[in-house]
PDB file of C-alpha atoms in Angstrom:
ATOM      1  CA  UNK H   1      -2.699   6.638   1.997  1.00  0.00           C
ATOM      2  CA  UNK H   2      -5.681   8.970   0.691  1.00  0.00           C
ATOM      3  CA  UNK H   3      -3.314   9.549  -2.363  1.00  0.00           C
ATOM      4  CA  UNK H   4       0.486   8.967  -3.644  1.00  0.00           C
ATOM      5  CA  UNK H   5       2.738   6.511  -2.140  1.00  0.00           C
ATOM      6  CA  UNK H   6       4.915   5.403   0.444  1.00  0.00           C
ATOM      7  CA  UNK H   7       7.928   2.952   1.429  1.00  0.00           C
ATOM      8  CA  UNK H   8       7.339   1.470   4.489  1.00  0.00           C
ATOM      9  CA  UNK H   9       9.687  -0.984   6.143  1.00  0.00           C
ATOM     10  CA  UNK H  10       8.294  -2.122   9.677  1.00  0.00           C
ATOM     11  CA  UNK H  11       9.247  -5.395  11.422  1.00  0.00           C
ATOM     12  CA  UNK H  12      11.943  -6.553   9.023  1.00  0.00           C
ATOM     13  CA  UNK H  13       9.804  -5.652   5.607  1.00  0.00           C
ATOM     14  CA  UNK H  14       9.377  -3.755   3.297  1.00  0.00           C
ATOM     15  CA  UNK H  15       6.422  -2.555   1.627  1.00  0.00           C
ATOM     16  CA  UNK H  16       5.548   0.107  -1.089  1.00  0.00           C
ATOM     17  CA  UNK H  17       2.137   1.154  -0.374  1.00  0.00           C
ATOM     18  CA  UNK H  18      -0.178   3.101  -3.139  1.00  0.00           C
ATOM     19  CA  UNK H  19      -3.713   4.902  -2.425  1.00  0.00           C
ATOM     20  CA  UNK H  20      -6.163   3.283   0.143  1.00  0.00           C
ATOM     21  CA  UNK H  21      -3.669   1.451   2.129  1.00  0.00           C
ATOM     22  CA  UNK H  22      -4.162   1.328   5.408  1.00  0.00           C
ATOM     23  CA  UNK H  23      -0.860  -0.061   7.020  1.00  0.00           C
ATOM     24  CA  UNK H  24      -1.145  -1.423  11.231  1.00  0.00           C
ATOM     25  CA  UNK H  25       1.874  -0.783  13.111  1.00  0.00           C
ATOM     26  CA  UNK H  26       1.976  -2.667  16.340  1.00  0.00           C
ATOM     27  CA  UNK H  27       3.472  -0.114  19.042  1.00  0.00           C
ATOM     28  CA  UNK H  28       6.777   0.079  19.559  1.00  0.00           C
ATOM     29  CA  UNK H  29       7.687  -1.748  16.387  1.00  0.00           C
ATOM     30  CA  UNK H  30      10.547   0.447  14.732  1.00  0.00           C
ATOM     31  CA  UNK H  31      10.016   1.360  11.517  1.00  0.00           C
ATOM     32  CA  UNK H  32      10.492   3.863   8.508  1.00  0.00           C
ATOM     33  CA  UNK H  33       8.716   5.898   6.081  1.00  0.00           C
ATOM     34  CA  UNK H  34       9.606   7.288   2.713  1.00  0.00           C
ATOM     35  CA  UNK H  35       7.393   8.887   0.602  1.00  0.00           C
ATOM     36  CA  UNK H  36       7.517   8.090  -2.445  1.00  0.00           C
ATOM     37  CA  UNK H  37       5.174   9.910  -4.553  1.00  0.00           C
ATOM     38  CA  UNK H  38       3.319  13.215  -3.201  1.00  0.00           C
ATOM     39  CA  UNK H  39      -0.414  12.774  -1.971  1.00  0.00           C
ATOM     40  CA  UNK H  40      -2.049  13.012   1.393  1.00  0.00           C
ATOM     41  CA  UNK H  41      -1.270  10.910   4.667  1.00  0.00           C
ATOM     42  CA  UNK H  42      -3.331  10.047   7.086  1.00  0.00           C
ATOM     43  CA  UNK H  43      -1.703   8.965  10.525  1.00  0.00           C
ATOM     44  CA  UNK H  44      -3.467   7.767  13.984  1.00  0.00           C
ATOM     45  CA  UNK H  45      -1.949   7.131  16.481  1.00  0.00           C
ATOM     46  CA  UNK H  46      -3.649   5.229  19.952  1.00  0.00           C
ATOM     47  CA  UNK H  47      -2.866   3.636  22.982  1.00  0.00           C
ATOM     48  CA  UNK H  48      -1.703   0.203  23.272  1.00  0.00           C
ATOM     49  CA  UNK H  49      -4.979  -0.433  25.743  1.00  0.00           C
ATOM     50  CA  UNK H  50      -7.265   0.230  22.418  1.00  0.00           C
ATOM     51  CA  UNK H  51      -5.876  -2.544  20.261  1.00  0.00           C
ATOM     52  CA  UNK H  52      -8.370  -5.336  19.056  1.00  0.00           C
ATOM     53  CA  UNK H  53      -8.191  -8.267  21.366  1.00  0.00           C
ATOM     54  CA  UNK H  54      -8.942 -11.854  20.016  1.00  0.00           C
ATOM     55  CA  UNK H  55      -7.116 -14.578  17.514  1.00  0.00           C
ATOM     56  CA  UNK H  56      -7.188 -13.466  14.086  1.00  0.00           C
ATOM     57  CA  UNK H  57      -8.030  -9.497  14.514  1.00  0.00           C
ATOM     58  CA  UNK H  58      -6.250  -6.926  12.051  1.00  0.00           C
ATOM     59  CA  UNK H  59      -6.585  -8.758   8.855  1.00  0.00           C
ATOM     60  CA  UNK H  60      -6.107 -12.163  10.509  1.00  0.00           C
ATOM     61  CA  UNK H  61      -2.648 -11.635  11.395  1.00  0.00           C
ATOM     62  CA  UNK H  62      -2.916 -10.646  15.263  1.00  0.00           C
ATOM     63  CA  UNK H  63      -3.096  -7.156  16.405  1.00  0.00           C
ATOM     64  CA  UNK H  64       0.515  -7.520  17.488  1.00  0.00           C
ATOM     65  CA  UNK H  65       1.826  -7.938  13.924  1.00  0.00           C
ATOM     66  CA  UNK H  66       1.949  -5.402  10.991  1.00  0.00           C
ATOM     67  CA  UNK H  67      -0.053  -5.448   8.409  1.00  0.00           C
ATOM     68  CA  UNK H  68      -1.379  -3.820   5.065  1.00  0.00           C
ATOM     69  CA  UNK H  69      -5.292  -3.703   5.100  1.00  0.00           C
ATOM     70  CA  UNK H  70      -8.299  -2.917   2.921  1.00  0.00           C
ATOM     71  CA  UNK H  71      -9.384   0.266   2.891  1.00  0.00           C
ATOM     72  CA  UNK H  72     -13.098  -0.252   3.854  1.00  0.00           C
ATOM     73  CA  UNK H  73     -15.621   3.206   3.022  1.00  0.00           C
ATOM     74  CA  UNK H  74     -16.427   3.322   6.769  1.00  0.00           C
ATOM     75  CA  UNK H  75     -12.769   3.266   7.648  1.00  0.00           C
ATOM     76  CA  UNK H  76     -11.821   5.569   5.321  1.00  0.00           C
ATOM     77  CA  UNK H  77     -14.538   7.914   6.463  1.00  0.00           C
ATOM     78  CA  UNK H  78     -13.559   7.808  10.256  1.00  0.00           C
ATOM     79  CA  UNK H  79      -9.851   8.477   9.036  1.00  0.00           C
ATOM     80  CA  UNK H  80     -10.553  11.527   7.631  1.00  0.00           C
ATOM     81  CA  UNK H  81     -13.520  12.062  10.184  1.00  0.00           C
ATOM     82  CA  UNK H  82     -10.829  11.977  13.307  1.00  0.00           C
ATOM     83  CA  UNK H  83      -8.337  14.588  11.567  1.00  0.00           C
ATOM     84  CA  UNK H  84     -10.480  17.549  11.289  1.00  0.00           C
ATOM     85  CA  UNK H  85     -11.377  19.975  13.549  1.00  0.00           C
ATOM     86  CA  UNK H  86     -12.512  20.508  15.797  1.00  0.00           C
ATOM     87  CA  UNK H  87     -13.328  17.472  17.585  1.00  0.00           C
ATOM     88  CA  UNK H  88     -14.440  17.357  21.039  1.00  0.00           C
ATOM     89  CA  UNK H  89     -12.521  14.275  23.210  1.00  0.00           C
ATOM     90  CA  UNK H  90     -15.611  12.525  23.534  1.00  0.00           C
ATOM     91  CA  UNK H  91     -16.370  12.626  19.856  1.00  0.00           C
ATOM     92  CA  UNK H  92     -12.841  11.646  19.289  1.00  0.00           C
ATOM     93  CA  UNK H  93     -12.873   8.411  21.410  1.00  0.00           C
ATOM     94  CA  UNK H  94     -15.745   6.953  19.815  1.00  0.00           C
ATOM     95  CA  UNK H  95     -14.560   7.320  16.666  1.00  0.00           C
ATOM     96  CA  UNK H  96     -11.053   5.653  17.670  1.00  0.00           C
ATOM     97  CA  UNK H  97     -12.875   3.281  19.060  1.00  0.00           C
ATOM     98  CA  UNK H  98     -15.086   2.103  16.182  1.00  0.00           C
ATOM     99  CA  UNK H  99     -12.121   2.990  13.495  1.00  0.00           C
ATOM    100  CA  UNK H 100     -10.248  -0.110  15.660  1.00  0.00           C
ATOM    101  CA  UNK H 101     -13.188  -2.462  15.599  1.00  0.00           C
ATOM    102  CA  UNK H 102     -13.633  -1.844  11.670  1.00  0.00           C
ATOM    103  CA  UNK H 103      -9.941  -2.071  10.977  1.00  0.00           C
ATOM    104  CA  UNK H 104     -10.199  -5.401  12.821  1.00  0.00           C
ATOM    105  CA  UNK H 105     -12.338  -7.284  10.625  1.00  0.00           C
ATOM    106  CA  UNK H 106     -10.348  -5.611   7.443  1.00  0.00           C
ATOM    107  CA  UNK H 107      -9.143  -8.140   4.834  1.00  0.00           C
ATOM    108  CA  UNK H 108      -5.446  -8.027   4.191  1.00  0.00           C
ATOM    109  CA  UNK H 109      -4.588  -6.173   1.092  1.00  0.00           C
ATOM    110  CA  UNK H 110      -2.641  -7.971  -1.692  1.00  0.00           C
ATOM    111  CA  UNK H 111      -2.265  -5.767  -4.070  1.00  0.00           C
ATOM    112  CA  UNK H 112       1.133  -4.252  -1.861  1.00  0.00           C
ATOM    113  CA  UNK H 113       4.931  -5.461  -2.980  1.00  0.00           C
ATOM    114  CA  UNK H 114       6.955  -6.429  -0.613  1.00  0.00           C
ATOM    115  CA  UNK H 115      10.997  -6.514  -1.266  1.00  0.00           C
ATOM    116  CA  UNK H 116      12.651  -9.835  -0.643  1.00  0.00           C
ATOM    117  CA  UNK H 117      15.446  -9.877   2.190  1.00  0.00           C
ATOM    118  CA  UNK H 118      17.905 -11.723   0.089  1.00  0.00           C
ATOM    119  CA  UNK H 119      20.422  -8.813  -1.451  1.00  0.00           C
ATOM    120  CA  UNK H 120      20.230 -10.183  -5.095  1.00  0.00           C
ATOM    121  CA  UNK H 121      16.566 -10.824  -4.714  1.00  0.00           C
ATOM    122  CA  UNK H 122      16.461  -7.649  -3.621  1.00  0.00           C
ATOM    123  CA  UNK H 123      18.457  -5.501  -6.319  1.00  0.00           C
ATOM    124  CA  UNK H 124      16.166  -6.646  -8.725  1.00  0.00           C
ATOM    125  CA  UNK H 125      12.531  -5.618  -6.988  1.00  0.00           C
ATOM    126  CA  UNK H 126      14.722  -1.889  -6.501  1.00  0.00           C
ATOM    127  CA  UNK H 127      15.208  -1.549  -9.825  1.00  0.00           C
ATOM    128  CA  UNK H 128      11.496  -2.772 -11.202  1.00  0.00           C
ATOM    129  CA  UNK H 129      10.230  -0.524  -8.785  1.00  0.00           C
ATOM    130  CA  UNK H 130      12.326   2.729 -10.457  1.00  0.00           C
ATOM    131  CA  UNK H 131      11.290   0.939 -14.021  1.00  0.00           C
ATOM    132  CA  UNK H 132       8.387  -1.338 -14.141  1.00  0.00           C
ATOM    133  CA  UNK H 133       8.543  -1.677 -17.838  1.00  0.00           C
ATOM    134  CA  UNK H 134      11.839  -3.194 -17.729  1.00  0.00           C
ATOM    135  CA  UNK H 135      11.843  -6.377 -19.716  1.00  0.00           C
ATOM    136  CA  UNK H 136      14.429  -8.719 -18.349  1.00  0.00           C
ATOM    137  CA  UNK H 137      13.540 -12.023 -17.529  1.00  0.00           C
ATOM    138  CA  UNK H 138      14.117 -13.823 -14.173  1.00  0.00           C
ATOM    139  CA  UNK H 139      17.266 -15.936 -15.795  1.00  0.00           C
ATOM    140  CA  UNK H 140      18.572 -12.412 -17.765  1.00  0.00           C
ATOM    141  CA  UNK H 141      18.892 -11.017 -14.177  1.00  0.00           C
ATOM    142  CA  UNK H 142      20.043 -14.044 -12.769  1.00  0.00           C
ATOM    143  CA  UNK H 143      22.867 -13.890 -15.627  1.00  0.00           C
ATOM    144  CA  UNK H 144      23.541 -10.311 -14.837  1.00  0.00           C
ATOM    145  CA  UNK H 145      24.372 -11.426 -11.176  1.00  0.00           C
ATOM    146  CA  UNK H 146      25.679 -14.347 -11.449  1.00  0.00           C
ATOM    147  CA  UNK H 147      23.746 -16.578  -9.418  1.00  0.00           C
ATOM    148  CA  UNK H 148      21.560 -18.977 -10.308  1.00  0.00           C
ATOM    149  CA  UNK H 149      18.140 -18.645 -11.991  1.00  0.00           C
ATOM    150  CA  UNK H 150      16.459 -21.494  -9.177  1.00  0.00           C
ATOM    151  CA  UNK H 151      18.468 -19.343  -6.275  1.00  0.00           C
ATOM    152  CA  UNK H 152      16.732 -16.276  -7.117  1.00  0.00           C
ATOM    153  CA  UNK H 153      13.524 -17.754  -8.008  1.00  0.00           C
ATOM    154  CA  UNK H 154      13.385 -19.041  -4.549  1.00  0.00           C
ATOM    155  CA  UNK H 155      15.211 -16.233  -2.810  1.00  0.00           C
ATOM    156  CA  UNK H 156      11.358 -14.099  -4.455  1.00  0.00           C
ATOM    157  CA  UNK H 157       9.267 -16.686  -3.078  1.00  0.00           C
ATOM    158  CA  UNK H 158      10.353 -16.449   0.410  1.00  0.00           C
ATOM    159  CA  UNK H 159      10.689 -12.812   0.784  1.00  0.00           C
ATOM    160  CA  UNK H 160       7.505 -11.744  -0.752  1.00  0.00           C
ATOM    161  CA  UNK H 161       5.705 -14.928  -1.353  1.00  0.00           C
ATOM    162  CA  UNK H 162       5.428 -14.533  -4.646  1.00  0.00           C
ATOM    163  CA  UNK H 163       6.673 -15.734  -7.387  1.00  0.00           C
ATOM    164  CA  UNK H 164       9.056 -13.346  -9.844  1.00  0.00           C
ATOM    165  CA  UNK H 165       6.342 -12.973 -12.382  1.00  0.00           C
ATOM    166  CA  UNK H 166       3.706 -12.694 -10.058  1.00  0.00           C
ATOM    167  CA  UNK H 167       5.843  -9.930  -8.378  1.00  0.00           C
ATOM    168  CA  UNK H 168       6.857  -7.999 -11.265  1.00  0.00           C
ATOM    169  CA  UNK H 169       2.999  -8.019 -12.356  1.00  0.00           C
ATOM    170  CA  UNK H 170       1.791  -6.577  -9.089  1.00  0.00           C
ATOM    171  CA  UNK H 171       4.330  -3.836  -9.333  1.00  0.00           C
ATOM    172  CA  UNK H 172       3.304  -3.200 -12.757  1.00  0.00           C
ATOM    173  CA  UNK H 173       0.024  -2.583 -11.798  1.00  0.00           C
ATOM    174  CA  UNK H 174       0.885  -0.507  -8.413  1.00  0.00           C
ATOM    175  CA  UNK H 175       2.776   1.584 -10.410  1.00  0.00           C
ATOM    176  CA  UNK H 176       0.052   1.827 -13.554  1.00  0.00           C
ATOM    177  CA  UNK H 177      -2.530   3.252 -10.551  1.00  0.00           C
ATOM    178  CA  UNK H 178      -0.085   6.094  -9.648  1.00  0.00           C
ATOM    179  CA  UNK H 179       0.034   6.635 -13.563  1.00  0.00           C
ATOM    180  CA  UNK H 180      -4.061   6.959 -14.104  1.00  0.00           C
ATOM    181  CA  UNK H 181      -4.091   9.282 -10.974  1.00  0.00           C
ATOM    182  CA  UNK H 182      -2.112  11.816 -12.446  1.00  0.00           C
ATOM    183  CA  UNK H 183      -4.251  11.966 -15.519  1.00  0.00           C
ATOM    184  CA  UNK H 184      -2.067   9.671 -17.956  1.00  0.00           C
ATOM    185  CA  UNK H 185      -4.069   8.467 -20.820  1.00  0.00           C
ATOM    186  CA  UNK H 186      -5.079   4.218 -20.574  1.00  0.00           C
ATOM    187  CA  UNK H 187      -2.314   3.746 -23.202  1.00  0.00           C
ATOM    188  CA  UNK H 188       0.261   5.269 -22.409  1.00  0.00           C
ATOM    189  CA  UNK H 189      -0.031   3.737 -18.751  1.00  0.00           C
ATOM    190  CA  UNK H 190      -0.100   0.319 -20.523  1.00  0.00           C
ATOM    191  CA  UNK H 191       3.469   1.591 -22.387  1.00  0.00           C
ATOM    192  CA  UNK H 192       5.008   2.860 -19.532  1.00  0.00           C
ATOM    193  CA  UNK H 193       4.973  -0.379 -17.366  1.00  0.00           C
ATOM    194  CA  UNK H 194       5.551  -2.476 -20.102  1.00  0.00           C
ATOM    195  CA  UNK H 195       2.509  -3.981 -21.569  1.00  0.00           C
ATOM    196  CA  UNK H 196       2.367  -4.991 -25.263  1.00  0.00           C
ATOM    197  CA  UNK H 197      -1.210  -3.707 -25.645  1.00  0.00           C
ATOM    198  CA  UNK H 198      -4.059  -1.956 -24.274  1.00  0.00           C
ATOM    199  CA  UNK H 199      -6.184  -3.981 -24.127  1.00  0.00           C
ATOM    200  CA  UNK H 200      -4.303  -6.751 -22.264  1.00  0.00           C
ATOM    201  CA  UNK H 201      -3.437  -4.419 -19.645  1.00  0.00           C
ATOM    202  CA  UNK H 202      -6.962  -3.672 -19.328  1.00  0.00           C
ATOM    203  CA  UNK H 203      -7.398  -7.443 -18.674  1.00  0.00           C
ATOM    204  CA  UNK H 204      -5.039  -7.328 -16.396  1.00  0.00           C
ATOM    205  CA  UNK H 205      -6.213  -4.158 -14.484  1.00  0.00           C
ATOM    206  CA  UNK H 206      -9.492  -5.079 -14.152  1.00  0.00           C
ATOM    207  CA  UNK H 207      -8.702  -8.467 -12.465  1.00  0.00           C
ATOM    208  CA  UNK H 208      -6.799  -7.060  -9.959  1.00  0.00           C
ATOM    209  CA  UNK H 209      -8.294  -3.732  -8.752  1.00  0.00           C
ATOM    210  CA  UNK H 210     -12.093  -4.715  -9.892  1.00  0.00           C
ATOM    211  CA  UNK H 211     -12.758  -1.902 -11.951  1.00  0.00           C
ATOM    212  CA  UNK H 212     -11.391  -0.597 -15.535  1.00  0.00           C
ATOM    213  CA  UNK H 213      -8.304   1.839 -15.406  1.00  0.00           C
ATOM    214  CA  UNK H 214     -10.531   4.501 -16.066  1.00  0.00           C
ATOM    215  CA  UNK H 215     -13.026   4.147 -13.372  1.00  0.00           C
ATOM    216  CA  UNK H 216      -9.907   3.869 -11.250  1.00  0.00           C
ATOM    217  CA  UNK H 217      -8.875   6.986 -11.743  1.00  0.00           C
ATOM    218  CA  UNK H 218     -12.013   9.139 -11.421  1.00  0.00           C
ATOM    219  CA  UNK H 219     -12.988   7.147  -8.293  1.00  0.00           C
ATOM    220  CA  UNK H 220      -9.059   7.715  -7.247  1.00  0.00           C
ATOM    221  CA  UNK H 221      -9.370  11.697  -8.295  1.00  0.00           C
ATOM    222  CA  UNK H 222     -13.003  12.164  -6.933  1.00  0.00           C
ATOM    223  CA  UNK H 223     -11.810  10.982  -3.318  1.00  0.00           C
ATOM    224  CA  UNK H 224      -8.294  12.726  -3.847  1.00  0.00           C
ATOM    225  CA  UNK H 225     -10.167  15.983  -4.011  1.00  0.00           C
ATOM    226  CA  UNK H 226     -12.783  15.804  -1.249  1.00  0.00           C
ATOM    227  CA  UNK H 227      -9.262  15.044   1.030  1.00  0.00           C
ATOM    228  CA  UNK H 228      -7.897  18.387  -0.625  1.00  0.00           C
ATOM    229  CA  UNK H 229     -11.217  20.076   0.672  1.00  0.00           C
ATOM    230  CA  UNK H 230     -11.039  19.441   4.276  1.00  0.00           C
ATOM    231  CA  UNK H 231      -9.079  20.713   7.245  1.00  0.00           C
ATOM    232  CA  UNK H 232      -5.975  19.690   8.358  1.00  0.00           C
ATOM    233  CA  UNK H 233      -5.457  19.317  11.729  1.00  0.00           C
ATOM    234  CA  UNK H 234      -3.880  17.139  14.593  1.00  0.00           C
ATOM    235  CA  UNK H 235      -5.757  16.684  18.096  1.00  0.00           C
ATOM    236  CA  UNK H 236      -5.187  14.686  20.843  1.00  0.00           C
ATOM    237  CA  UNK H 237      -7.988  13.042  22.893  1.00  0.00           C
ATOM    238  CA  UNK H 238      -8.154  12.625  27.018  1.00  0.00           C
ATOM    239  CA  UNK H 239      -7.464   8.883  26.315  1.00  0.00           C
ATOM    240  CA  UNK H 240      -4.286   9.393  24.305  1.00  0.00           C
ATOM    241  CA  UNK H 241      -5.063   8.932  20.614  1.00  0.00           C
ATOM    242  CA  UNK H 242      -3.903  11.381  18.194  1.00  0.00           C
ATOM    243  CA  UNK H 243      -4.831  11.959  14.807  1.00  0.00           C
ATOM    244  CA  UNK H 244      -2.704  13.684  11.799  1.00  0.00           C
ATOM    245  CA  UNK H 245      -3.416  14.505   8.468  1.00  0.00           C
ATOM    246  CA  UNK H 246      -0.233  15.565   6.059  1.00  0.00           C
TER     247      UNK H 246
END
């Protein structure tokens, strides 16, 4: 994602994916896209015969598993590189072909929420993800369902591997990005997904994206525009990859 967001579910999962995400999707593995906020999409598609080879490759998961990945500058360059025109096939084939090797070594991103398979577990990360601010407590929602406050807990832990707090303050800050991008002033971000002050969601921001809310967002609007700048276009190369940019 060059900008907005996206609901991805791919191999049994679900993931909603912000800005510089870079999601792997083995071939053939069914899966389902919703966008979820408008931005810019960058898709690339190769054959099977290109993927990394070797233990560990794609974010240490195995090129045959999906995957949410670090956006990396070179990567993101070759992305946006491949999509515009025109590109001979020659030109196009190296750049697959060191986009793959790049994307191989890319750390897994863990900044991405993932919704737990367990239906209660499950209701809840829906509605935080329509209202991050929402204040209920793991044991108010466990009331409100009537199940359990240890049943849920766990039923968080295995489906995201993360705990309900830990959850609900990734989400908080997923959705706080979105919020800076479209120009929303530092405090009322912090309002809107339900911090008490500023300056602790400053804290918070900071730890997790490396960089104040502000910086964020002109580094987040600065690459947003140079994407609005170029060309769209789709080509195919003579060894079957394919590049799209919505």
């Amino acid at each position: 994602m060059v900008a907005g967001s996206m609901r991805l579910t791919v191999g049994g999962t679900t993931w909603e994916l912000g800005a510089d995400h870079v999601a792997w999707i083995p071939a053939g593995a069914l899966h389902e896209m919703t966008i979820t906020r408008t931005g810019t999409l960058v898709d690339v598609y190769a054959d099977p015969v290109l993927r990394p080879q070797g233990e560990g490759r794609v974010g240490g998961a195995g090129a045959d598993r999906p995957a949410v990945l670090a956006v990396e500058p070179m990567a993101a360059t070759l992305l946006r590189h491949a999509a515009e025109a025109p590109r001979s096939p020659e030109r196009r084939r190296l750049a697959y072909r060191l986009l793959l090797d790049v994307l191989g070594d890319a750390p897994l991103r863990h900044d991405v929420v993932a919704l737990p398979a367990d239906p209660r577990a499950r209701r809840v990360a829906v509605a935080l993800l329509d209202d991050p601010a929402d204040p209920r407590t793991l044991g108010d929602w466990a009331a409100d369902l009537h199940v359990s406050e240890k049943t849920l807990a766990r039923a968080f832990v295995a489906g995201t591997g993360l705990t309900f707090r830990q959850w609900r303050l990734r989400r908080r800050l997923q959705a706080a990005a979105g919020h800076l991008v479209d120009g929303l002033g530092v405090a009322e971000v912090a309002e809107r997904v339900g911090y008490a002050s500023p300056s602790a969601f400053i804290a918070s921001f900071a730890e997790v994206y490396g960089c104040t809310p502000r910086r964020y967002a002109a580094n987040a609007r600065a690459a947003d525009g140079m994407a609005g700048d170029r060309m769209v276009a789709n080509g195919t190369a003579a060894d079957g990859t394919a590049a799209d940019a919505r």
